[in-house]
Amino acid sequence: MRIGELSRRTGVPTRLLRYYEEQHLLHPDRSGNGYRSYPESAVARVQQIRGLLDSGLTTEMIRAILPYLCGPDALVPDPGSVPPETAALLQGHIDRIQSRIDCLARNRDRLAAYLAVVRPGGR
Amino acid sequence: MRIGELSRRTGVPTRLLRYYEEQHLLHPDRSGNGYRSYPESAVARVQQIRGLLDSGLTTEMIRAILPYLCGPDALVPDPGSVPPETAALLQGHIDRIQSRIDCLARNRDRLAAYLAVVRPGGR
DNA sequence: TCGAAGTCTGACATCAGTGTGAAGGTCAAG
DNA sequence: CTTGACCTTCACACTGATGTCAGACTTCGA
């Protein structure tokens, strides 16, 4: 599929699809005329990227973790082919994400508590 | 306390403390010489702000919710003094935060699952 | 009293994520 | 063959969060 269709199907402007490619988050190949050509799976991938960006991750973090969370993973490598430092890096990313979750959850709870007091019969 | 001490105690550069003030996240008063004067509680407030920024919220969102999550809230207003549209806005913020949490948790789980496969006896 | 350290404001720079537009190539339908 | 829709690259601009520096004033310790 070409960039326009991908854009329509994901709601992401073509400008950004090209930007994500520049950031090595997407790797469309090119057809003879130079047009980008995306596989069907790009739709999900783009939605994945958008979700993570909207959640406040940078393209750099996304680039780091994207290889490990794309698809139902028929492509799990055999253990041992993944060097321990990669596993450690990955664990670091997981920890950072967990910190964010904790912070956000804490503050969500505070807001909800406030709201509960202020709007006792609410909702 | 003056800005230098607040900076030392929070690890946040003075540049950013001034920036947060410009963004109406902090409201130090001024002593006679024009120096900013922060109350003790500013330390916690700054840490709160940092946590939220690090979690990917913008100063705008933080400005919106900060009034409702600062301190152990002896200052809960009586229900009814809070207009319903404010409550609705607040609920919207809670929902947005929840979306982020969901997205992050989903991806954390995927990473963890990958890691579990790759490093079966790990950790 | 002098100098160092702290503070003030203001300006300019950077980086990431986006928006927007120009100038030109490709292709299909009339 | 022309027109319109789509694609290409390149470039400039903006916002938000942050770094850095300059010039001036204040405070404090030797």
PDB file of C-alpha atoms (C1' of nucleotides) in Angstrom:
ATOM      1  CA  MET A   1       0.000   0.000   0.000  1.00  0.00           C
ATOM      2  CA  ARG A   2       1.165   3.531  -0.676  1.00  0.00           C
ATOM      3  CA  ILE A   3       1.591   6.329   1.817  1.00  0.00           C
ATOM      4  CA  GLY A   4      -1.739   7.993   1.134  1.00  0.00           C
ATOM      5  CA  GLU A   5      -3.762   4.923   1.919  1.00  0.00           C
ATOM      6  CA  LEU A   6      -1.742   4.218   5.035  1.00  0.00           C
ATOM      7  CA  SER A   7      -2.381   7.781   6.090  1.00  0.00           C
ATOM      8  CA  ARG A   8      -6.111   7.454   5.517  1.00  0.00           C
ATOM      9  CA  ARG A   9      -6.333   4.162   7.323  1.00  0.00           C
ATOM     10  CA  THR A  10      -4.404   5.312  10.360  1.00  0.00           C
ATOM     11  CA  GLY A  11      -5.364   8.962  10.484  1.00  0.00           C
ATOM     12  CA  VAL A  12      -1.686   9.880  10.624  1.00  0.00           C
ATOM     13  CA  PRO A  13      -0.543  12.621   8.212  1.00  0.00           C
ATOM     14  CA  THR A  14       1.873  11.545   5.498  1.00  0.00           C
ATOM     15  CA  ARG A  15       4.330  14.049   6.882  1.00  0.00           C
ATOM     16  CA  LEU A  16       4.542  12.036  10.053  1.00  0.00           C
ATOM     17  CA  LEU A  17       4.787   8.703   8.280  1.00  0.00           C
ATOM     18  CA  ARG A  18       7.848  10.049   6.494  1.00  0.00           C
ATOM     19  CA  TYR A  19       9.177  11.389   9.759  1.00  0.00           C
ATOM     20  CA  TYR A  20       8.773   8.017  11.448  1.00  0.00           C
ATOM     21  CA  GLU A  21      10.710   6.470   8.615  1.00  0.00           C
ATOM     22  CA  GLU A  22      13.461   9.029   9.078  1.00  0.00           C
ATOM     23  CA  GLN A  23      13.477   7.989  12.737  1.00  0.00           C
ATOM     24  CA  HIS A  24      13.800   4.351  11.714  1.00  0.00           C
ATOM     25  CA  LEU A  25      10.431   3.348  13.084  1.00  0.00           C
ATOM     26  CA  LEU A  26       9.127   2.308   9.676  1.00  0.00           C
ATOM     27  CA  HIS A  27      10.959   0.725   6.755  1.00  0.00           C
ATOM     28  CA  PRO A  28       8.743   0.708   3.703  1.00  0.00           C
ATOM     29  CA  ASP A  29      10.375  -0.500   0.569  1.00  0.00           C
ATOM     30  CA  ARG A  30      10.202   1.382  -2.688  1.00  0.00           C
ATOM     31  CA  SER A  31       8.475   0.450  -5.863  1.00  0.00           C
ATOM     32  CA  GLY A  32      10.090   1.193  -9.211  1.00  0.00           C
ATOM     33  CA  ASN A  33       8.862   4.770  -9.362  1.00  0.00           C
ATOM     34  CA  GLY A  34      10.281   5.638  -5.956  1.00  0.00           C
ATOM     35  CA  TYR A  35       6.959   5.487  -4.145  1.00  0.00           C
ATOM     36  CA  ARG A  36       6.968   4.059  -0.633  1.00  0.00           C
ATOM     37  CA  SER A  37       5.292   0.685  -0.402  1.00  0.00           C
ATOM     38  CA  TYR A  38       3.964  -0.465   2.969  1.00  0.00           C
ATOM     39  CA  PRO A  39       2.882  -3.965   3.939  1.00  0.00           C
ATOM     40  CA  GLU A  40      -0.505  -4.539   5.488  1.00  0.00           C
ATOM     41  CA  SER A  41       1.104  -4.854   8.901  1.00  0.00           C
ATOM     42  CA  ALA A  42       2.188  -1.230   8.744  1.00  0.00           C
ATOM     43  CA  VAL A  43      -1.290  -0.161   9.812  1.00  0.00           C
ATOM     44  CA  ALA A  44      -0.946  -1.882  13.159  1.00  0.00           C
ATOM     45  CA  ARG A  45       2.620  -0.739  13.494  1.00  0.00           C
ATOM     46  CA  VAL A  46       1.685   2.886  12.953  1.00  0.00           C
ATOM     47  CA  GLN A  47      -1.119   2.627  15.481  1.00  0.00           C
ATOM     48  CA  GLN A  48       1.336   1.132  17.909  1.00  0.00           C
ATOM     49  CA  ILE A  49       3.734   3.994  17.357  1.00  0.00           C
ATOM     50  CA  ARG A  50       1.011   6.596  17.768  1.00  0.00           C
ATOM     51  CA  GLY A  51      -0.177   5.047  21.010  1.00  0.00           C
ATOM     52  CA  LEU A  52       3.308   5.132  22.435  1.00  0.00           C
ATOM     53  CA  LEU A  53       3.990   8.669  21.276  1.00  0.00           C
ATOM     54  CA  ASP A  54       0.677   9.823  22.719  1.00  0.00           C
ATOM     55  CA  SER A  55       1.672   8.134  25.944  1.00  0.00           C
ATOM     56  CA  GLY A  56       4.705  10.334  26.105  1.00  0.00           C
ATOM     57  CA  LEU A  57       7.479   8.050  24.880  1.00  0.00           C
ATOM     58  CA  THR A  58      10.048   9.538  22.539  1.00  0.00           C
ATOM     59  CA  THR A  59      10.840   8.088  19.146  1.00  0.00           C
ATOM     60  CA  GLU A  60      14.142   7.021  20.606  1.00  0.00           C
ATOM     61  CA  MET A  61      12.536   4.867  23.278  1.00  0.00           C
ATOM     62  CA  ILE A  62      10.043   3.517  20.791  1.00  0.00           C
ATOM     63  CA  ARG A  63      12.821   2.628  18.397  1.00  0.00           C
ATOM     64  CA  ALA A  64      14.501   0.738  21.210  1.00  0.00           C
ATOM     65  CA  ILE A  65      11.525  -1.370  22.179  1.00  0.00           C
ATOM     66  CA  LEU A  66       9.587  -1.662  18.936  1.00  0.00           C
ATOM     67  CA  PRO A  67      11.444  -4.743  17.683  1.00  0.00           C
ATOM     68  CA  TYR A  68      10.336  -6.617  20.771  1.00  0.00           C
ATOM     69  CA  LEU A  69       6.652  -5.873  20.727  1.00  0.00           C
ATOM     70  CA  CYS A  70       5.634  -6.056  17.128  1.00  0.00           C
ATOM     71  CA  GLY A  71       3.220  -8.752  16.167  1.00  0.00           C
ATOM     72  CA  PRO A  72       2.239 -12.058  17.682  1.00  0.00           C
ATOM     73  CA  ASP A  73       5.893 -12.975  17.487  1.00  0.00           C
ATOM     74  CA  ALA A  74       6.345 -16.064  15.500  1.00  0.00           C
ATOM     75  CA  LEU A  75       9.837 -14.653  15.364  1.00  0.00           C
ATOM     76  CA  VAL A  76      10.943 -15.235  18.897  1.00  0.00           C
ATOM     77  CA  PRO A  77      14.631 -15.976  18.765  1.00  0.00           C
ATOM     78  CA  ASP A  78      15.991 -18.916  20.626  1.00  0.00           C
ATOM     79  CA  PRO A  79      17.198 -17.993  24.085  1.00  0.00           C
ATOM     80  CA  GLY A  80      20.904 -17.511  24.001  1.00  0.00           C
ATOM     81  CA  SER A  81      20.861 -15.636  20.730  1.00  0.00           C
ATOM     82  CA  VAL A  82      19.915 -12.570  22.755  1.00  0.00           C
ATOM     83  CA  PRO A  83      22.955 -11.182  24.527  1.00  0.00           C
ATOM     84  CA  PRO A  84      22.431 -10.506  28.228  1.00  0.00           C
ATOM     85  CA  GLU A  85      23.150  -6.801  27.855  1.00  0.00           C
ATOM     86  CA  THR A  86      20.237  -6.528  25.471  1.00  0.00           C
ATOM     87  CA  ALA A  87      18.042  -8.224  28.004  1.00  0.00           C
ATOM     88  CA  ALA A  88      19.300  -5.815  30.626  1.00  0.00           C
ATOM     89  CA  LEU A  89      18.538  -2.821  28.435  1.00  0.00           C
ATOM     90  CA  LEU A  90      15.092  -4.174  27.838  1.00  0.00           C
ATOM     91  CA  GLN A  91      14.568  -4.639  31.549  1.00  0.00           C
ATOM     92  CA  GLY A  92      15.608  -1.024  32.017  1.00  0.00           C
ATOM     93  CA  HIS A  93      12.964   0.095  29.574  1.00  0.00           C
ATOM     94  CA  ILE A  94      10.371  -1.998  31.344  1.00  0.00           C
ATOM     95  CA  ASP A  95      11.340  -0.401  34.630  1.00  0.00           C
ATOM     96  CA  ARG A  96      11.095   3.094  33.218  1.00  0.00           C
ATOM     97  CA  ILE A  97       7.686   2.357  31.790  1.00  0.00           C
ATOM     98  CA  GLN A  98       6.624   0.933  35.117  1.00  0.00           C
ATOM     99  CA  SER A  99       7.717   4.124  36.888  1.00  0.00           C
ATOM    100  CA  ARG A 100       5.558   6.145  34.585  1.00  0.00           C
ATOM    101  CA  ILE A 101       2.627   3.873  35.165  1.00  0.00           C
ATOM    102  CA  ASP A 102       3.074   4.166  38.911  1.00  0.00           C
ATOM    103  CA  CYS A 103       3.265   7.944  38.797  1.00  0.00           C
ATOM    104  CA  LEU A 104       0.251   8.243  36.544  1.00  0.00           C
ATOM    105  CA  ALA A 105      -1.789   5.751  38.561  1.00  0.00           C
ATOM    106  CA  ARG A 106      -0.948   7.539  41.788  1.00  0.00           C
ATOM    107  CA  ASN A 107      -2.137  10.824  40.421  1.00  0.00           C
ATOM    108  CA  ARG A 108      -5.174   9.321  38.762  1.00  0.00           C
ATOM    109  CA  ASP A 109      -6.154   7.981  42.157  1.00  0.00           C
ATOM    110  CA  ARG A 110      -5.726  11.363  43.754  1.00  0.00           C
ATOM    111  CA  LEU A 111      -7.870  13.023  41.144  1.00  0.00           C
ATOM    112  CA  ALA A 112     -10.495  10.344  41.460  1.00  0.00           C
ATOM    113  CA  ALA A 113     -10.488  10.707  45.228  1.00  0.00           C
ATOM    114  CA  TYR A 114     -10.968  14.434  44.935  1.00  0.00           C
ATOM    115  CA  LEU A 115     -13.743  13.931  42.465  1.00  0.00           C
ATOM    116  CA  ALA A 116     -15.434  11.414  44.713  1.00  0.00           C
ATOM    117  CA  VAL A 117     -15.526  13.901  47.565  1.00  0.00           C
ATOM    118  CA  VAL A 118     -16.724  16.740  45.430  1.00  0.00           C
ATOM    119  CA  ARG A 119     -19.306  14.807  43.475  1.00  0.00           C
ATOM    120  CA  PRO A 120     -20.590  12.250  45.940  1.00  0.00           C
ATOM    121  CA  GLY A 121     -23.568  11.087  43.939  1.00  0.00           C
ATOM    122  CA  GLY A 122     -21.860  11.731  40.636  1.00  0.00           C
ATOM    123  CA  ARG A 123     -21.925   9.565  37.524  1.00  0.00           C
TER     124      ARG A 123
ATOM    125  CA  MET B   1      13.476  29.457  50.918  1.00  0.00           C
ATOM    126  CA  ARG B   2      15.200  30.962  47.900  1.00  0.00           C
ATOM    127  CA  ILE B   3      15.482  29.459  44.470  1.00  0.00           C
ATOM    128  CA  GLY B   4      18.983  28.081  44.913  1.00  0.00           C
ATOM    129  CA  GLU B   5      18.073  26.009  47.921  1.00  0.00           C
ATOM    130  CA  LEU B   6      14.911  24.729  46.263  1.00  0.00           C
ATOM    131  CA  SER B   7      17.011  23.767  43.282  1.00  0.00           C
ATOM    132  CA  ARG B   8      19.508  21.904  45.438  1.00  0.00           C
ATOM    133  CA  ARG B   9      16.817  20.124  47.394  1.00  0.00           C
ATOM    134  CA  THR B  10      14.891  18.991  44.333  1.00  0.00           C
ATOM    135  CA  GLY B  11      17.679  18.581  41.815  1.00  0.00           C
ATOM    136  CA  VAL B  12      15.779  20.798  39.389  1.00  0.00           C
ATOM    137  CA  PRO B  13      17.808  23.594  37.743  1.00  0.00           C
ATOM    138  CA  THR B  14      16.808  27.130  38.643  1.00  0.00           C
ATOM    139  CA  ARG B  15      16.101  27.740  34.987  1.00  0.00           C
ATOM    140  CA  LEU B  16      13.286  25.238  35.173  1.00  0.00           C
ATOM    141  CA  LEU B  17      11.924  26.547  38.446  1.00  0.00           C
ATOM    142  CA  ARG B  18      11.562  29.932  36.778  1.00  0.00           C
ATOM    143  CA  TYR B  19      10.037  28.289  33.753  1.00  0.00           C
ATOM    144  CA  TYR B  20       7.468  26.464  35.894  1.00  0.00           C
ATOM    145  CA  GLU B  21       6.556  29.773  37.445  1.00  0.00           C
ATOM    146  CA  GLU B  22       6.101  31.290  34.012  1.00  0.00           C
ATOM    147  CA  GLN B  23       3.808  28.346  33.267  1.00  0.00           C
ATOM    148  CA  HIS B  24       1.860  29.079  36.434  1.00  0.00           C
ATOM    149  CA  LEU B  25       2.815  25.857  38.137  1.00  0.00           C
ATOM    150  CA  LEU B  26       4.581  27.646  40.976  1.00  0.00           C
ATOM    151  CA  HIS B  27       3.743  30.966  42.642  1.00  0.00           C
ATOM    152  CA  PRO B  28       6.559  31.998  44.921  1.00  0.00           C
ATOM    153  CA  ASP B  29       6.193  35.383  46.484  1.00  0.00           C
ATOM    154  CA  ARG B  30       8.923  37.968  46.428  1.00  0.00           C
ATOM    155  CA  SER B  31      10.928  39.330  49.259  1.00  0.00           C
ATOM    156  CA  GLY B  32      11.885  42.998  49.375  1.00  0.00           C
ATOM    157  CA  ASN B  33      14.901  42.589  47.158  1.00  0.00           C
ATOM    158  CA  GLY B  34      12.935  40.886  44.419  1.00  0.00           C
ATOM    159  CA  TYR B  35      14.188  37.411  45.211  1.00  0.00           C
ATOM    160  CA  ARG B  36      11.697  34.551  44.885  1.00  0.00           C
ATOM    161  CA  SER B  37      10.631  33.098  48.206  1.00  0.00           C
ATOM    162  CA  TYR B  38       9.295  29.555  48.280  1.00  0.00           C
ATOM    163  CA  PRO B  39       7.429  27.882  51.123  1.00  0.00           C
ATOM    164  CA  GLU B  40       8.580  24.522  52.442  1.00  0.00           C
ATOM    165  CA  SER B  41       5.786  22.815  50.533  1.00  0.00           C
ATOM    166  CA  ALA B  42       7.367  23.877  47.250  1.00  0.00           C
ATOM    167  CA  VAL B  43       9.789  20.972  47.507  1.00  0.00           C
ATOM    168  CA  ALA B  44       6.991  18.425  47.306  1.00  0.00           C
ATOM    169  CA  ARG B  45       5.218  20.432  44.657  1.00  0.00           C
ATOM    170  CA  VAL B  46       8.275  20.560  42.452  1.00  0.00           C
ATOM    171  CA  GLN B  47       8.801  16.829  42.839  1.00  0.00           C
ATOM    172  CA  GLN B  48       5.198  16.309  41.890  1.00  0.00           C
ATOM    173  CA  ILE B  49       5.645  18.431  38.788  1.00  0.00           C
ATOM    174  CA  ARG B  50       8.815  16.617  37.799  1.00  0.00           C
ATOM    175  CA  GLY B  51       7.174  13.247  38.156  1.00  0.00           C
ATOM    176  CA  LEU B  52       4.312  14.246  35.931  1.00  0.00           C
ATOM    177  CA  LEU B  53       6.577  15.836  33.328  1.00  0.00           C
ATOM    178  CA  ASP B  54       8.767  12.751  33.317  1.00  0.00           C
ATOM    179  CA  SER B  55       5.641  10.714  32.810  1.00  0.00           C
ATOM    180  CA  GLY B  56       4.972  12.614  29.641  1.00  0.00           C
ATOM    181  CA  LEU B  57       2.343  15.132  30.710  1.00  0.00           C
ATOM    182  CA  THR B  58       2.618  18.674  29.416  1.00  0.00           C
ATOM    183  CA  THR B  59       2.758  21.717  31.656  1.00  0.00           C
ATOM    184  CA  GLU B  60      -0.701  22.527  30.400  1.00  0.00           C
ATOM    185  CA  MET B  61      -2.188  19.266  31.664  1.00  0.00           C
ATOM    186  CA  ILE B  62      -0.281  19.583  34.888  1.00  0.00           C
ATOM    187  CA  ARG B  63      -1.553  23.102  35.383  1.00  0.00           C
ATOM    188  CA  ALA B  64      -5.078  21.774  34.917  1.00  0.00           C
ATOM    189  CA  ILE B  65      -4.864  19.019  37.494  1.00  0.00           C
ATOM    190  CA  LEU B  66      -2.325  20.336  39.959  1.00  0.00           C
ATOM    191  CA  PRO B  67      -4.857  22.211  42.092  1.00  0.00           C
ATOM    192  CA  TYR B  68      -6.684  18.962  42.726  1.00  0.00           C
ATOM    193  CA  LEU B  69      -3.825  16.781  43.795  1.00  0.00           C
ATOM    194  CA  CYS B  70      -1.670  18.947  45.952  1.00  0.00           C
ATOM    195  CA  GLY B  71      -1.308  18.069  49.548  1.00  0.00           C
ATOM    196  CA  PRO B  72      -3.327  15.988  51.983  1.00  0.00           C
ATOM    197  CA  ASP B  73      -6.229  18.252  51.164  1.00  0.00           C
ATOM    198  CA  ALA B  74      -7.515  19.844  54.232  1.00  0.00           C
ATOM    199  CA  LEU B  75      -8.854  22.211  51.631  1.00  0.00           C
ATOM    200  CA  VAL B  76     -11.530  20.077  50.088  1.00  0.00           C
ATOM    201  CA  PRO B  77     -14.318  22.415  49.071  1.00  0.00           C
ATOM    202  CA  ASP B  78     -17.851  21.584  49.953  1.00  0.00           C
ATOM    203  CA  PRO B  79     -19.610  19.712  47.190  1.00  0.00           C
ATOM    204  CA  GLY B  80     -21.661  22.125  45.190  1.00  0.00           C
ATOM    205  CA  SER B  81     -18.984  24.785  45.165  1.00  0.00           C
ATOM    206  CA  VAL B  82     -17.417  22.866  42.301  1.00  0.00           C
ATOM    207  CA  PRO B  83     -19.348  23.476  39.093  1.00  0.00           C
ATOM    208  CA  PRO B  84     -20.263  20.321  37.191  1.00  0.00           C
ATOM    209  CA  GLU B  85     -18.278  21.372  34.116  1.00  0.00           C
ATOM    210  CA  THR B  86     -15.161  21.448  36.229  1.00  0.00           C
ATOM    211  CA  ALA B  87     -15.932  17.961  37.447  1.00  0.00           C
ATOM    212  CA  ALA B  88     -16.445  16.878  33.834  1.00  0.00           C
ATOM    213  CA  LEU B  89     -13.107  18.373  32.781  1.00  0.00           C
ATOM    214  CA  LEU B  90     -11.463  16.592  35.646  1.00  0.00           C
ATOM    215  CA  GLN B  91     -13.064  13.334  34.619  1.00  0.00           C
ATOM    216  CA  GLY B  92     -11.715  13.897  31.119  1.00  0.00           C
ATOM    217  CA  HIS B  93      -8.218  14.276  32.484  1.00  0.00           C
ATOM    218  CA  ILE B  94      -8.626  11.118  34.499  1.00  0.00           C
ATOM    219  CA  ASP B  95      -9.732   9.284  31.382  1.00  0.00           C
ATOM    220  CA  ARG B  96      -6.783  10.526  29.366  1.00  0.00           C
ATOM    221  CA  ILE B  97      -4.392   9.475  32.087  1.00  0.00           C
ATOM    222  CA  GLN B  98      -6.068   6.096  32.219  1.00  0.00           C
ATOM    223  CA  SER B  99      -5.598   5.660  28.466  1.00  0.00           C
ATOM    224  CA  ARG B 100      -1.931   6.295  28.836  1.00  0.00           C
ATOM    225  CA  ILE B 101      -1.681   3.850  31.666  1.00  0.00           C
ATOM    226  CA  ASP B 102      -3.450   1.218  29.602  1.00  0.00           C
ATOM    227  CA  CYS B 103      -1.188   1.742  26.632  1.00  0.00           C
ATOM    228  CA  LEU B 104       1.950   1.663  28.720  1.00  0.00           C
ATOM    229  CA  ALA B 105       0.838  -1.387  30.680  1.00  0.00           C
ATOM    230  CA  ARG B 106      -0.033  -3.244  27.501  1.00  0.00           C
ATOM    231  CA  ASN B 107       3.399  -2.621  26.074  1.00  0.00           C
ATOM    232  CA  ARG B 108       5.149  -3.322  29.315  1.00  0.00           C
ATOM    233  CA  ASP B 109       3.437  -6.701  29.327  1.00  0.00           C
ATOM    234  CA  ARG B 110       4.556  -7.427  25.798  1.00  0.00           C
ATOM    235  CA  LEU B 111       8.118  -6.548  26.621  1.00  0.00           C
ATOM    236  CA  ALA B 112       7.993  -8.640  29.751  1.00  0.00           C
ATOM    237  CA  ALA B 113       6.555 -11.562  27.818  1.00  0.00           C
ATOM    238  CA  TYR B 114       9.307 -11.332  25.246  1.00  0.00           C
ATOM    239  CA  LEU B 115      11.889 -11.133  27.966  1.00  0.00           C
ATOM    240  CA  ALA B 116      10.416 -14.139  29.727  1.00  0.00           C
ATOM    241  CA  VAL B 117      10.766 -16.227  26.595  1.00  0.00           C
ATOM    242  CA  VAL B 118      14.247 -15.076  25.856  1.00  0.00           C
ATOM    243  CA  ARG B 119      15.572 -15.289  29.343  1.00  0.00           C
ATOM    244  CA  PRO B 120      13.704 -18.174  30.907  1.00  0.00           C
ATOM    245  CA  GLY B 121      15.810 -18.550  34.009  1.00  0.00           C
ATOM    246  CA  GLY B 122      16.607 -14.858  34.155  1.00  0.00           C
ATOM    247  CA  ARG B 123      16.693 -12.590  37.188  1.00  0.00           C
TER     248      ARG B 123
ATOM    249  C1'  DT C   1      35.365  47.306  51.947  1.00  0.00           C
ATOM    250  C1'  DC C   2      36.068  43.947  48.448  1.00  0.00           C
ATOM    251  C1'  DG C   3      35.157  39.787  46.135  1.00  0.00           C
ATOM    252  C1'  DA C   4      32.527  35.665  45.622  1.00  0.00           C
ATOM    253  C1'  DA C   5      28.271  33.625  45.403  1.00  0.00           C
ATOM    254  C1'  DG C   6      23.497  34.126  44.648  1.00  0.00           C
ATOM    255  C1'  DT C   7      19.758  36.274  42.282  1.00  0.00           C
ATOM    256  C1'  DC C   8      17.332  38.968  38.745  1.00  0.00           C
ATOM    257  C1'  DT C   9      15.712  39.534  33.696  1.00  0.00           C
ATOM    258  C1'  DG C  10      16.195  38.722  28.958  1.00  0.00           C
ATOM    259  C1'  DA C  11      17.835  36.697  24.953  1.00  0.00           C
ATOM    260  C1'  DC C  12      19.372  33.128  21.991  1.00  0.00           C
ATOM    261  C1'  DA C  13      20.047  27.976  21.083  1.00  0.00           C
ATOM    262  C1'  DT C  14      18.690  23.165  20.934  1.00  0.00           C
ATOM    263  C1'  DC C  15      15.844  19.050  20.277  1.00  0.00           C
ATOM    264  C1'  DA C  16      11.627  16.477  19.237  1.00  0.00           C
ATOM    265  C1'  DG C  17       7.352  16.376  17.124  1.00  0.00           C
ATOM    266  C1'  DT C  18       4.517  18.659  13.764  1.00  0.00           C
ATOM    267  C1'  DG C  19       2.557  21.859  10.150  1.00  0.00           C
ATOM    268  C1'  DT C  20       3.001  23.767   5.599  1.00  0.00           C
ATOM    269  C1'  DG C  21       4.427  24.852   1.183  1.00  0.00           C
ATOM    270  C1'  DA C  22       7.328  24.786  -3.107  1.00  0.00           C
ATOM    271  C1'  DA C  23       8.962  22.453  -7.177  1.00  0.00           C
ATOM    272  C1'  DG C  24       8.884  18.574  -9.592  1.00  0.00           C
ATOM    273  C1'  DG C  25       7.959  13.315 -11.093  1.00  0.00           C
ATOM    274  C1'  DT C  26       4.152   9.459 -12.046  1.00  0.00           C
ATOM    275  C1'  DC C  27      -0.006   7.736 -13.451  1.00  0.00           C
ATOM    276  C1'  DA C  28      -4.769   6.940 -14.739  1.00  0.00           C
ATOM    277  C1'  DA C  29      -8.986   8.715 -16.698  1.00  0.00           C
ATOM    278  C1'  DG C  30     -11.193  11.773 -19.980  1.00  0.00           C
TER     279       DG C  30
ATOM    280  C1'  DC D   1      -2.326  14.830 -24.615  1.00  0.00           C
ATOM    281  C1'  DT D   2      -3.909  17.117 -20.765  1.00  0.00           C
ATOM    282  C1'  DT D   3      -5.638  17.315 -16.195  1.00  0.00           C
ATOM    283  C1'  DG D   4      -5.932  16.019 -11.520  1.00  0.00           C
ATOM    284  C1'  DA D   5      -4.585  13.099  -7.885  1.00  0.00           C
ATOM    285  C1'  DC D   6      -0.838  11.127  -5.917  1.00  0.00           C
ATOM    286  C1'  DC D   7       3.915  10.796  -4.936  1.00  0.00           C
ATOM    287  C1'  DT D   8       8.893  12.602  -4.276  1.00  0.00           C
ATOM    288  C1'  DT D   9      12.474  15.667  -1.691  1.00  0.00           C
ATOM    289  C1'  DC D  10      13.716  19.893   0.515  1.00  0.00           C
ATOM    290  C1'  DA D  11      13.124  23.584   3.467  1.00  0.00           C
ATOM    291  C1'  DC D  12      11.369  26.799   6.664  1.00  0.00           C
ATOM    292  C1'  DA D  13       8.489  27.526  10.934  1.00  0.00           C
ATOM    293  C1'  DC D  14       6.357  26.632  15.206  1.00  0.00           C
ATOM    294  C1'  DT D  15       5.674  24.826  20.123  1.00  0.00           C
ATOM    295  C1'  DG D  16       7.274  22.873  24.528  1.00  0.00           C
ATOM    296  C1'  DA D  17      10.859  21.696  27.498  1.00  0.00           C
ATOM    297  C1'  DT D  18      15.388  22.748  28.385  1.00  0.00           C
ATOM    298  C1'  DG D  19      20.400  24.644  28.218  1.00  0.00           C
ATOM    299  C1'  DT D  20      23.361  28.569  28.386  1.00  0.00           C
ATOM    300  C1'  DC D  21      25.073  33.029  28.577  1.00  0.00           C
ATOM    301  C1'  DA D  22      25.276  38.168  29.523  1.00  0.00           C
ATOM    302  C1'  DG D  23      24.678  42.175  32.322  1.00  0.00           C
ATOM    303  C1'  DA D  24      23.124  44.054  36.527  1.00  0.00           C
ATOM    304  C1'  DC D  25      21.931  43.925  41.358  1.00  0.00           C
ATOM    305  C1'  DT D  26      22.129  41.868  46.374  1.00  0.00           C
ATOM    306  C1'  DT D  27      24.001  39.547  50.105  1.00  0.00           C
ATOM    307  C1'  DC D  28      27.468  37.708  52.854  1.00  0.00           C
ATOM    308  C1'  DG D  29      31.918  36.356  54.540  1.00  0.00           C
ATOM    309  C1'  DA D  30      37.001  37.486  54.878  1.00  0.00           C
TER     310       DA D  30
END
